[in-house]
Structure formats: structure tokens, C-alpha cells
Coordinates of C-alpha atoms and ligand atoms in Angstrom, one line a residue:
X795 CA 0.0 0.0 0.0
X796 CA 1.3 3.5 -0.8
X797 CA 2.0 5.6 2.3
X798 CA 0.2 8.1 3.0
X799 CA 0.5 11.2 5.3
X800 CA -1.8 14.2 6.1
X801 CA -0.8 17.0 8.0
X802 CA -4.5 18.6 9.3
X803 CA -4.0 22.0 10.7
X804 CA -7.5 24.1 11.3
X805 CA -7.1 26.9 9.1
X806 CA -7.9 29.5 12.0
X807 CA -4.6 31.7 11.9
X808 CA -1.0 31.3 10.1
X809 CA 1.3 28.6 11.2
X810 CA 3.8 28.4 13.2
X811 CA 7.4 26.5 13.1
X812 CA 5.8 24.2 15.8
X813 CA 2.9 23.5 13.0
X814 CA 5.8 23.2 10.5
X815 CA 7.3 20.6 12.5
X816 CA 4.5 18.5 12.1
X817 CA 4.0 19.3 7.9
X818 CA 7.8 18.6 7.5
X819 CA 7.8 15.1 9.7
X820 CA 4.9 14.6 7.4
X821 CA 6.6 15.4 4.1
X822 CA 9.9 13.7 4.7
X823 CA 8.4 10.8 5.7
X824 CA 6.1 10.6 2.7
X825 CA 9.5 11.2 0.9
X826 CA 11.8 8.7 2.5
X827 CA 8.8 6.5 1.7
X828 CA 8.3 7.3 -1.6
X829 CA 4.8 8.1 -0.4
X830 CA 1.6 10.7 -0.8
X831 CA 1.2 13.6 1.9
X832 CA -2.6 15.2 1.5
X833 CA -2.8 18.6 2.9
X834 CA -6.3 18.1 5.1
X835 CA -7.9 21.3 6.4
X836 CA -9.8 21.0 9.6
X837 CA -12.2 23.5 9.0
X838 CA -14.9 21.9 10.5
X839 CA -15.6 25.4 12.7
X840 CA -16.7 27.3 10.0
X841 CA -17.0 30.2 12.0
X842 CA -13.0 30.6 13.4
X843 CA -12.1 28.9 9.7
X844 CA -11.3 31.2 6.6
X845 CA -10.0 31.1 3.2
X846 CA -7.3 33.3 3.9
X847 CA -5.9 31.3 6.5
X848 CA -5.8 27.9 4.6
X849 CA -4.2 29.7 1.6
X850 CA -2.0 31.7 3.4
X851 CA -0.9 28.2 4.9
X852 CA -0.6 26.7 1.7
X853 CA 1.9 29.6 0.8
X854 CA 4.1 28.9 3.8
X855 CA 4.1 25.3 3.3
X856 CA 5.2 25.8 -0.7
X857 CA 7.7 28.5 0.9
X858 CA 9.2 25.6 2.9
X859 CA 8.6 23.7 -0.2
X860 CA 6.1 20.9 0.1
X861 CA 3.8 20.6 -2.1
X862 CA 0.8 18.2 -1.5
X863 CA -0.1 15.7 -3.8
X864 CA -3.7 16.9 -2.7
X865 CA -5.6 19.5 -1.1
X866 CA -8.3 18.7 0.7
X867 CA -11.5 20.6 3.2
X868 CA -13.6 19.2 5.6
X869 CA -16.1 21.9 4.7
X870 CA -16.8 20.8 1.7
X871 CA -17.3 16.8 3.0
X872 CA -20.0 17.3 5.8
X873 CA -22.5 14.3 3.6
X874 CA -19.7 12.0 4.1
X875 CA -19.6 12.6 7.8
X876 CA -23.4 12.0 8.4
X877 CA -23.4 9.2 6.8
X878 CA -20.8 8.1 9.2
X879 CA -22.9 9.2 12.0
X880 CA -26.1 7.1 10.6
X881 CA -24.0 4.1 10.9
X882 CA -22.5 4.8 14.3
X883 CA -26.3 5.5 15.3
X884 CA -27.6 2.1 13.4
X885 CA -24.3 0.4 15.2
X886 CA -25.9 1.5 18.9
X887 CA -22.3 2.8 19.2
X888 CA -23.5 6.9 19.4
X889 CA -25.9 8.1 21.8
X890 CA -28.2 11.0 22.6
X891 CA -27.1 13.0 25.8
X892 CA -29.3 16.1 27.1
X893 CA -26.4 17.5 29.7
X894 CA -25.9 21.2 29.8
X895 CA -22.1 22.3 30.7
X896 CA -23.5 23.1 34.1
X897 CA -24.9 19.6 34.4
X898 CA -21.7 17.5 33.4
X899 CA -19.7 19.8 35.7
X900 CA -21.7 19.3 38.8
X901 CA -21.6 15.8 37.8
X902 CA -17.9 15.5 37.7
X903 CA -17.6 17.3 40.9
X904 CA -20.0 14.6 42.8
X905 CA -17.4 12.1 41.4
X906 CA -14.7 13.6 42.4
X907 CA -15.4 13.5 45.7
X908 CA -16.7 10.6 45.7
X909 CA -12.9 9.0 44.9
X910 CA -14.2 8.1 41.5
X911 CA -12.4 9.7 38.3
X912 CA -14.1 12.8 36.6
X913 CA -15.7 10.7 33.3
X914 CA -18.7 10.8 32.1
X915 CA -20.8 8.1 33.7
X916 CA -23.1 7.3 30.5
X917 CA -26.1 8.8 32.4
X918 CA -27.8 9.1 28.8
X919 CA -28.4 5.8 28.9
X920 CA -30.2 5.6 31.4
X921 CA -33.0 8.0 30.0
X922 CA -36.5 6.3 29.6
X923 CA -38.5 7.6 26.5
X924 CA -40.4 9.6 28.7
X925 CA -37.5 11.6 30.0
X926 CA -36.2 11.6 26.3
X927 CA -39.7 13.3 25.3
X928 CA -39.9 16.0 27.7
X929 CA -36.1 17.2 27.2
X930 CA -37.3 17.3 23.7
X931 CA -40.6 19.2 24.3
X932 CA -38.3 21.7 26.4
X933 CA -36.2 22.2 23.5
X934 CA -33.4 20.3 24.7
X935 CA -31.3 19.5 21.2
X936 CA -29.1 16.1 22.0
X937 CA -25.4 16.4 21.4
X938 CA -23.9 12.8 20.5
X939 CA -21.5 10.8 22.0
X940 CA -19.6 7.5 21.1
X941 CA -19.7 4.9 23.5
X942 CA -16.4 3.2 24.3
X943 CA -16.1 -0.2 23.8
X944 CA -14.7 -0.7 27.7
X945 CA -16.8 -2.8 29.1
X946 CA -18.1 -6.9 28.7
X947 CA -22.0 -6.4 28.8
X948 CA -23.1 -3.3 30.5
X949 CA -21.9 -0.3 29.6
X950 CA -22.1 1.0 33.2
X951 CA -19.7 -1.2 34.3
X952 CA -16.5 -0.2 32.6
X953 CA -13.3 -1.8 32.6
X954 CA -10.0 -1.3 32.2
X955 CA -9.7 -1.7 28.2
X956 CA -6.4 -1.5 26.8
X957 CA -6.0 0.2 23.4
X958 CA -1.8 -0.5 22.3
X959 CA 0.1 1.0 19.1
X960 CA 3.6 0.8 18.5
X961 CA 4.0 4.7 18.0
X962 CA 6.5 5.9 15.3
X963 CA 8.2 7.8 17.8
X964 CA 7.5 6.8 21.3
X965 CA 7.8 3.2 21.2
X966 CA 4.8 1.2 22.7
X967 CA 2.0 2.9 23.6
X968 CA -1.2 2.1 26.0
X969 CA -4.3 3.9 26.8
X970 CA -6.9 2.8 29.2
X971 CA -10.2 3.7 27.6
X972 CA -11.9 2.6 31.1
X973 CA -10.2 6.6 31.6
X974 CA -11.6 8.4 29.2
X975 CA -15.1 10.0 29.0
X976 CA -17.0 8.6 26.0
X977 CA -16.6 11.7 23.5
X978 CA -19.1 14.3 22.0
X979 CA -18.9 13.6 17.9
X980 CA -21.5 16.2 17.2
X981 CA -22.9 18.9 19.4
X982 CA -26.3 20.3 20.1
X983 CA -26.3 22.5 17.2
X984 CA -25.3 19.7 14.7
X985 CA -21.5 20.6 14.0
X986 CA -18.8 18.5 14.1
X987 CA -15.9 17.9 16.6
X988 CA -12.4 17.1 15.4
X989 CA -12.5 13.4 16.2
X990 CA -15.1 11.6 13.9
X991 CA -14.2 13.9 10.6
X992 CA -10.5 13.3 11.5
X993 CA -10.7 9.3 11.7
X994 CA -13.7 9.5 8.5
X995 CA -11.1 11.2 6.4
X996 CA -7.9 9.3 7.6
X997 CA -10.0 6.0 6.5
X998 CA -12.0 7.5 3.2
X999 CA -8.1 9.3 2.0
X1000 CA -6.2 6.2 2.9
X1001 CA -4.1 7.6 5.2
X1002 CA -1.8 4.9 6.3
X1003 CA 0.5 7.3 8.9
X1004 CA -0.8 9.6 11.1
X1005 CA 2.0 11.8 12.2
X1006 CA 1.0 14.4 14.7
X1007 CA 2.2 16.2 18.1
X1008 CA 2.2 14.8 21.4
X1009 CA -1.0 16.5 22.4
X1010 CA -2.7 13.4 20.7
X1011 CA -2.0 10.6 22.3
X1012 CA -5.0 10.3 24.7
X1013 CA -7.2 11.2 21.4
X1014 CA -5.6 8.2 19.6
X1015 CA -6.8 5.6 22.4
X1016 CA -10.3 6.9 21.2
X1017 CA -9.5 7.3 17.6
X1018 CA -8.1 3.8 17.6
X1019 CA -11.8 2.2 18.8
X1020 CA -13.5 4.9 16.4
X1021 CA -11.9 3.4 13.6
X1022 CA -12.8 -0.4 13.9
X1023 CA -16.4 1.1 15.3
X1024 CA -16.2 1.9 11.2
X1025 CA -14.6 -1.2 10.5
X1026 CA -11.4 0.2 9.2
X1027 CA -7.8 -1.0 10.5
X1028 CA -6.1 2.0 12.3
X1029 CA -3.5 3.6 10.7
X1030 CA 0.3 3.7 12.2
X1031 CA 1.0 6.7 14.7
X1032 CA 3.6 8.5 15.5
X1033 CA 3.1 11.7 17.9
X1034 CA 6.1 13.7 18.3
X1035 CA 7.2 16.2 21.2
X1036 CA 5.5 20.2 20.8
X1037 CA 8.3 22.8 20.6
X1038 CA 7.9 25.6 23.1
X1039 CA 9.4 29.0 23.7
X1040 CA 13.2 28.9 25.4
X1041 CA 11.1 29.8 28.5
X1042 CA 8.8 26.9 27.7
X1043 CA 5.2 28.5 26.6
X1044 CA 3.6 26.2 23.9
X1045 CA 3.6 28.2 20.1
X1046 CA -0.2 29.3 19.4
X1047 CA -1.3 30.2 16.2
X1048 CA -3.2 32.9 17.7
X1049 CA -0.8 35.1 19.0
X1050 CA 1.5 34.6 15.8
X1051 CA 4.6 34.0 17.8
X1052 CA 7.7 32.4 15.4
X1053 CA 5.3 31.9 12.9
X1054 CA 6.5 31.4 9.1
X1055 CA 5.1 34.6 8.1
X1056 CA 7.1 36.7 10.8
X1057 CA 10.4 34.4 10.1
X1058 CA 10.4 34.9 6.4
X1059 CA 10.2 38.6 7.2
X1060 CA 12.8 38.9 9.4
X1061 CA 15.2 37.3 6.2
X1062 CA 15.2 33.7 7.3
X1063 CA 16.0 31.0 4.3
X1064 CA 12.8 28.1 4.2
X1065 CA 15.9 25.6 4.8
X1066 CA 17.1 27.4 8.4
X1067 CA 13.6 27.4 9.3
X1068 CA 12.9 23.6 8.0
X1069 CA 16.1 22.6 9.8
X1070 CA 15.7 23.6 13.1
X1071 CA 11.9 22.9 13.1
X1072 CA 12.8 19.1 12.4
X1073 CA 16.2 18.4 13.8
X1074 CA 15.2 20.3 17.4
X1075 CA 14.5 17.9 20.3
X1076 CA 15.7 15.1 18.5
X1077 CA 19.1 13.4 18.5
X1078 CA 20.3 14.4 15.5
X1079 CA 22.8 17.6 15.8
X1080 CA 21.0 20.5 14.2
X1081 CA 22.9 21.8 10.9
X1082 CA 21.7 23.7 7.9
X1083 CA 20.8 21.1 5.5
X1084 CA 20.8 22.7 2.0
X1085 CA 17.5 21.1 0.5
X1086 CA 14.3 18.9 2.0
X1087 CA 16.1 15.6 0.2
X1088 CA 18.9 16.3 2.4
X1089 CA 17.1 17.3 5.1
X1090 CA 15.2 13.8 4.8
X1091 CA 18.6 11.8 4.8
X1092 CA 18.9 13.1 8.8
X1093 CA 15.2 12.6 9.5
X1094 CA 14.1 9.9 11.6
X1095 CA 10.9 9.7 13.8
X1096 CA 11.9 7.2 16.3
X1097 CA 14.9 9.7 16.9
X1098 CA 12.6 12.3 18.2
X1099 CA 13.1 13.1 22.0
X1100 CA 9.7 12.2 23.9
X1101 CA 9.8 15.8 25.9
X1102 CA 9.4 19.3 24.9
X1103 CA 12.0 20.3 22.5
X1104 CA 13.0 24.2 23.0
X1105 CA 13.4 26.4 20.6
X1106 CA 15.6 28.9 20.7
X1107 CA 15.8 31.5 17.6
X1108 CA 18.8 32.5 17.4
X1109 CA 19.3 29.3 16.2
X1110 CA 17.4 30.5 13.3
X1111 CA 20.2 33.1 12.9
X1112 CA 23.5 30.9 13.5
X1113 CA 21.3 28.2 10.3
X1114 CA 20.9 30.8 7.9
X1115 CA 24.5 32.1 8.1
X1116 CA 25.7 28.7 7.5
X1117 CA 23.3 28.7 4.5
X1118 CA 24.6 31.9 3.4
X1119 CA 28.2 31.3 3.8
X1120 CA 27.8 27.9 1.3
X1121 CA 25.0 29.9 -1.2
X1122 CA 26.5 29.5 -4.9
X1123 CA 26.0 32.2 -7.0
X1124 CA 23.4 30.5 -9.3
X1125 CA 21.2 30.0 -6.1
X1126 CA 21.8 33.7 -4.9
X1127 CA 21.3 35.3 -8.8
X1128 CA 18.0 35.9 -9.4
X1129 CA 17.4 37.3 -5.6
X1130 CA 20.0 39.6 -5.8
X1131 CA 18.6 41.0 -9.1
X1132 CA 15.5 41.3 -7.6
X1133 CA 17.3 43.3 -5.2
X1134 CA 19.1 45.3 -7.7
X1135 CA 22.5 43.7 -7.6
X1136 CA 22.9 42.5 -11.2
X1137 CA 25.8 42.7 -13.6
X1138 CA 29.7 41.5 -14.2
X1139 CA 30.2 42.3 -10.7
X1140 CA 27.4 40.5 -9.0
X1141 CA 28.9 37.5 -8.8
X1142 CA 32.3 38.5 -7.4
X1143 CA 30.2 40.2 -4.9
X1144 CA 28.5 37.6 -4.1
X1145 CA 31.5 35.4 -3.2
X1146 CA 32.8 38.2 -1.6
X1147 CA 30.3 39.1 1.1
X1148 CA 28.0 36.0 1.2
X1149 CA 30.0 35.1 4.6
X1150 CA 29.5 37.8 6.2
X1151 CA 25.4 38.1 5.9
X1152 CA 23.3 37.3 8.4
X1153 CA 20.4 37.2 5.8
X1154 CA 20.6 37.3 1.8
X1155 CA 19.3 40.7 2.1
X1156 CA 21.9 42.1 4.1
X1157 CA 23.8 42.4 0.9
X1158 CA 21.7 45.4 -0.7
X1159 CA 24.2 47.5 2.2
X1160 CA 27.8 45.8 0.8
X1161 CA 26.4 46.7 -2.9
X1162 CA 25.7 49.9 -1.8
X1163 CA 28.7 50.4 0.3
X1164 CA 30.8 49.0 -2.9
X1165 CA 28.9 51.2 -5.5
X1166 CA 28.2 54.5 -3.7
X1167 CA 30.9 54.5 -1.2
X1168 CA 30.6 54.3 2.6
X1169 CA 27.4 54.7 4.2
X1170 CA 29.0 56.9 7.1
X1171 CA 32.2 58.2 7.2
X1172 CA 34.8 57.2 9.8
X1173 CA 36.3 59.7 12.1
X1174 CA 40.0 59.7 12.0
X1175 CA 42.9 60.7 14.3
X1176 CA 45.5 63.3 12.6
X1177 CA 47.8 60.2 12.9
X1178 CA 45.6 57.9 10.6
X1179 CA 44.5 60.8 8.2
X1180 CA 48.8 61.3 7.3
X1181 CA 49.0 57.4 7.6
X1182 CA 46.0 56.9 4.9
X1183 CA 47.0 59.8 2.6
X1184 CA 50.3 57.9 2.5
X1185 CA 48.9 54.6 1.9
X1186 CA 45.9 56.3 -1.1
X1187 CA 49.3 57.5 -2.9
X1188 CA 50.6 54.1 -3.2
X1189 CA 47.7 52.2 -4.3
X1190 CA 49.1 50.5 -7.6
X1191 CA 47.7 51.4 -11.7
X1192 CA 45.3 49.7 -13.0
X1193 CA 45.4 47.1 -14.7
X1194 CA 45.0 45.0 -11.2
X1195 CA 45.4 41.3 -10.7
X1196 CA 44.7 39.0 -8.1
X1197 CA 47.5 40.2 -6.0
X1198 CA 46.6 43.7 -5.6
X1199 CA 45.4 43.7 -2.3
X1200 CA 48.7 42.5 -1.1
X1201 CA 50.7 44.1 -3.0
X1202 CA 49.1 47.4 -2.2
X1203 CA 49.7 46.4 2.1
X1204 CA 53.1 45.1 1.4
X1205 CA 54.1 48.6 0.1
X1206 CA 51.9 50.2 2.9
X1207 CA 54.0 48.2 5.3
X1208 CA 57.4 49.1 3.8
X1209 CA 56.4 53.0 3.6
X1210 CA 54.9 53.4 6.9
X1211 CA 56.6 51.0 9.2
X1212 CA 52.6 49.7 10.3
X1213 CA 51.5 46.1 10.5
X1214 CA 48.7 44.3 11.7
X1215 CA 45.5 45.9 13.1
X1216 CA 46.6 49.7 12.5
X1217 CA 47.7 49.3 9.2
X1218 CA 44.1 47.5 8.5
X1219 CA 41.9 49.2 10.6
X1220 CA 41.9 52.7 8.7
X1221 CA 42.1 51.2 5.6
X1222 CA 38.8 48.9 6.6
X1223 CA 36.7 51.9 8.0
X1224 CA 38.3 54.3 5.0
X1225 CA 37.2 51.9 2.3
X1226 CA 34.1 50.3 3.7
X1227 CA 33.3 53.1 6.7
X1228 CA 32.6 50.0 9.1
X1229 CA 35.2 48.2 11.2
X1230 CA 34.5 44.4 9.8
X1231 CA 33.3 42.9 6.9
X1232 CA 34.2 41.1 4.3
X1233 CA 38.1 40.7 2.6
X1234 CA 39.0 43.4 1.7
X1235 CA 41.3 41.4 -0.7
X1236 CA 37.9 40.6 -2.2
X1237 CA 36.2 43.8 -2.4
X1238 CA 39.4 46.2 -3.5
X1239 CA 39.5 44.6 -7.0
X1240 CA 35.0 45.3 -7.1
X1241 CA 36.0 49.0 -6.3
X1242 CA 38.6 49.3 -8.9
X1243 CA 41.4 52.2 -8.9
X1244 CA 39.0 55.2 -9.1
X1245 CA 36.4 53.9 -6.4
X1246 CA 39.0 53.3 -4.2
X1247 CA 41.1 56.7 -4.4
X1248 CA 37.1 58.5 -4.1
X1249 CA 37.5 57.0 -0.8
X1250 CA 40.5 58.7 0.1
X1251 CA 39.6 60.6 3.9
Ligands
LIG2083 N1 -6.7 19.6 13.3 C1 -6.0 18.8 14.2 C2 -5.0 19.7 14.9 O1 -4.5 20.7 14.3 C3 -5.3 17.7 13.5 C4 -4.7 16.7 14.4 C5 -4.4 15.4 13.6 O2 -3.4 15.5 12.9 O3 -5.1 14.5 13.7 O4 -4.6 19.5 16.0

């Protein structure tokens, strides 16, 4: 059977590197597997659901670069969920309940201190038709739940049930379903919670891995029985640890912390941002791998860390330099036309100042410093004013080889008597007006003669 992945995000604000996580352990698995990966949005809550957000995640995700094999929305797939339902309902397996929130919480309270644990203790069932009737004649609408198969005969005596999957990335795995509540599948008003569209879709798309965070594992206990309740065989799992903030909030795609939006704005390459958000919290060491193929080579589930990975992102910062400092010209090109740097010189630029950016953008001030001079001028002692005029006199003719740059010093040197940092220094800040950067052996020869004695203090 072809493997096949979905990552399912609700399309209710942009994502996050924490949701990328999840896309990317999708996609590379469905690579390293030579497999499908269906982009699924949960848009079930058509109210906190838009457009914009599911095509502003679609963006992000080809900005990462994965593109699904297909794009799917729950929206648009509500018959095939009530059919579902019809079948639960004909299977005895979903059931009417009439609780309000006030209800179940006074309920749960009584348990509680009565030693027993806050489930739901399938009270529903217990309704006679005349109960049912009069709920119904005081406008009570029923929300639906799905009755856990925990128990021999009588659903009011649960026992301990044990649901086991060998997760992807945790190893063995066991929930109790004697310590769950059975859950709501539809509400009052008719819509639809995550779990039954999830498990219908995961079944009708021929999901075969479900690759997900952490915050799933009780739901998979309950997914797991959901599935055969539909007589389907559950797919694999594998839930990997959430990232959180260094100071270890969870991400939310609400507040728009580190999401991809605000990361591709600050200049961060899709492969620093891919990098970190798969290689963090596992036991892999994090390094800038140049493309997702690569990226797959280092990717293994079952090497993922079962607590909360932190991300830290200046990490971001130390990944794209590295990407940066490797970039080959034909990669760079088009960008830095885009951001006016085109031309003969371009690519001697390039190789000249690619290891010093932080971010590809960072060039635009190099080009400028290189083709207009420096941005600021230095202040200069008397000392280091007579010392440059000195040095300007002895820059060689045109035309200028490879060598110039040391040629030029070694006469410096000879005529002045300086070495090291204060024969450098002045010449740094005179030619470039800031105190590092890149070679200057590099950029002398992109100044040529007459740019470089225009920058004569
Ligand atoms: N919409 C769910 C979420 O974003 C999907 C979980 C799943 O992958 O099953 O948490």
C-alpha cells in the first residue's frame, strides 16, 4: 500500500514552526517512503475557519517547499460525515445526551469526591422515552456521544480496556479507555468535533500514517476504537514532542509567535527554518541542510526526543549564516537581481560578502557600500588621516590582478613602518566606513582604482 500522510492543521490563523514541525515530519516521511502527503484542512468550525488562512498556509508550506499531492477541506465533505454518523447510530455505538455544561460539571464534581475519576458516567443511557420526550418538548437539542467499547456487557460497568500501538516515535503505547469519557462527535447544534471527521477522512483518503504532536496521544486511544467502530484497521501513529518557547510556553497560532510569516520577514532561508523545526529535540545535531532531500537523509521519527523540544531562535540566525556562507551564485542570482545587484560584478560580490550576511538581504548595504561609497564616514585621528593619505598614494595602476590587495599592504607596510591591526583598521573603515566585513582582498578589486582613491579621507 502506498504511504500516505496528512498534516490537518485548522485553518484558524497562520502557522507556526511548531505546526511546520509537524508538515515537514509529514513530508519527509512521505519522501523517505516514496509516499503521498494530502494537505487536510480542519475547517470543521466554520465560523473561526477562513479562506485566507488555509491559503496563506498553503503559501508557507510551498515557501518551505512541500507541495501536496492533494488539497483537501472538511467543509466541503459534511454528507460524508453523516453518513458516518447514521452508521454509528444504526451500530448502537452513538448516543443521545441532554447534559448542559453546568450539568456534566456538577456531575464530575460529585465524582470527584466521591474518589471516582471525573468521566462521564453514560447517564444518557439511562434516559426512559419519557425523559427523552420531555427534554425534547423543552427544546433540549441532543449532542452525541460514542460509547467506548470498555466494558463486557453493560456499559455502566467499565473496565479497564487497553488500546496498544507501536507509535513511530515513542515506542509502545497504551491507553486505558476505562479513563476516558466517552466523547461528544457532534454537538447540540449539529457541528462537528475534530475526532469523527478526522478518523472518516484518515479511512476515506487512505491515510496509512498519522504523524502528529504529542497532544494526541489520549485522542488516539479513542480514535483507535472509532476506527474499527467503522470497520477500518487504524492507521500507524507516531506523535512527536510540541516545541515551546526557550522559556517553555507552547507556540499558538493565535498570538503569531515564530510563525513562518514573521520568520520569512525577518530574512530567514525556508531551509534554516525547515532545519531547526525538524532536527530540534531530537538526537540528530542541528545543521543547515541545503535542501528537504537532504534534510530527509537526517530525519528519523523514532529519533525524536519524547519531551518538549526548546526552541531557541537565534538558532534560526546561527542556520541561515551557514546557508549563506555555502549559497553558490546561481542559487543567490536571481534574488539579488530582484534586489538590484545584477551585472559582471554581481557575482564577485557575491563570493565576496555572502560570509558575512546574516540574511541574503543584508547584501543590498555591501552593494551599496561598494557602489556608492561608505554609508557613514569614519572619524580619523591626525595620525591615521597622514598614515591613509600615505597609503591612497601608493595604491598600484590599473590594470590590477589577483595580488593587488597584497601588493598594495606590502608597500603600505614598507612606507609606513605599520603592520597588523593599524595598518588595517583605517584602511577597513576608509574603504568600507565600518570596522569588519568582508576581505577586503575581495572587495578592492569590485572598487577598482578610481572607487577606491574616491574614498581617500
Ligand atoms: N486539526 C488537528 C490539529 O490541528 C489535527 C490533528 C491530527 O493530525 O489528527 O490538532
Amino acid at each position: 500500500m502506498t504511504v500516505t500522510v496528512r498534516f490537518a492543521p485548522s485553518p484558524t490563523g497562520r502557522i507556526h514552526i511548531g505546526n511546520a514541525r509537524t508538515a515537514l515530519f509529514n513530508w519527509l516521511f512521505a519522501m523517505n517512503n516514496k509516499g503521498r502527503y494530502i494537505q487536510r484542512f480542519d475547517d470543521t468550525d466554520v465560523v473561526r475557519s477562513t479562506q485566507e488562512f488555509a491559503d496563506s498556509i498553503l503559501y508557507d508550506l510551498h515557501w518551505l517547499g512541500i507541495f501536496p499531492d492533494v488539497t483537501e477541506y472538511q467543509s466541503r465533505r459534511f454528507e460524508i460525515y453523516d453518513a458516518a454518523v447514521e452508521r454509528l447510530k444504526a451500530a448502537r455505538v452513538l448516543y443521545a445526551c441532554y447534559e448542559t455544561p453546568e450539568e456534566l460539571d456538577l456531575r464530575r464534581k460529585v465524582r470527584r469526591t466521591r474518589g471516582q475519576p471525573p468521566v462521564y458516567g453514560r447517564e444518557a443511557l439511562t434516559l426512559t422515552p419519557e425523559q427523552v420526550a420531555e427534554y425534547e418538548s423543552d427544546g433540549r437539542r441532543p449532542h452525541w456521544r460514542f460509547l467506548l467499547p470498555n466494558f463486557t456487557s453493560d456499559p455502566l460497568q467499565p473496565e479497564r480496556t487497553e488500546v496498544h500501538w507501536n507509535d513511530l516515535v515513542r515506542g509502545e503505547e497504551t491507553v486505558d479507555l476505562a479513563s476516558l469519557s466517552d466523547p461528544v462527535l457532534v454537538r447540540e447544534d449539529g457541528t462537528y468535533l475534530y475526532t469523527l471527521p478526522s478518523v472518516v477522512d484518515d479511512i476515506e483518503m487512505g491515510v496509512t500514517h498519522v504523524i502528529r504532536g504529542d497532544d494526541h496521544v489520549t485522542n488516539t486511544g479513542v480514535q483507535i476504537a472509532l476506527f474499527q467502530a467503522l470497520g477500518a484497521e487504524p492507521p500507524v501513529f507516531g506523535h512527536h514532542n510540541l516545541l515551546t518557547t526557550v522559556s517553555g510556553e507552547g507556540l499558538s497560532k493565535r498570538t503569531g509567535a515564530l510563525s513562518i510569516e514573521s520568520l520569512r520577514g525577518d530574512g530567514i532561508e525556508p531551509m534554516a527554518v525547515a532545519s531547526l523545526a525538524v532536527l530540534v529535540g531530537t538526537s540528530e545535531n542541528v545543521t543547515a541542510a541545503h535542501d528537504l532531500g537532504e534534510l530527509a537523509g537526517h530525519f528519523d521519527p523514532a529519533a525524536t526526543s519524547k519531551s518538549a523540544a526548546k526552541f531557541d531562535p537565534d538558532e534560526l540566525f546561527v542556520l541561515n549564516r551557514a546557508l549563506m556562507h555555502h549559497m553558490p551564485f546561481e542559487e543567490a542570482r536571481d534574488r539579488l537581481i530582484v534586489l538590484g545587484i545584477s551585472g559582471d560584478r554581481a557575482e564577485p560580490f557575491w563570493l565576496a560578502v555572502r560570509g558575512n550576511l546574516d540574511r541574503l538581504s543584508d547584501a543590498v548595504a555591501w552593494w551599496r557600500i561598494l557602489s556608492d561609497g561608505p554609508q557613514e564616514a569614519a572619524e580619523f585621528s591626525g595620525e591615521d588621516r597622514d598614515f591613509l593619505h600615505q597609503a591612497f598614494d601608493l595604491l598600484p595602476e590599473e590594470p590590477w590582478n589577483g595580488t593587488v590587495w597584497k601588493d598594495w599592504t606590502g608597500k603600505i607596510r614598507e612606507a609606513t613602518g605599520r603592520k597588523g591591526k593599524p595598518l588595517f583598521m583605517p584602511l577597513r573603515l576608509a574603504l568600507t566606513g565600518r570596522s569588519s566585513g568582508p576581505e577586503l582582498a575581495d572587495l578592492l578589486p569590485l572598487m577598482g582604482r578610481e572607487g577606491t582613491l574616491a574614498r581617500r579621507p
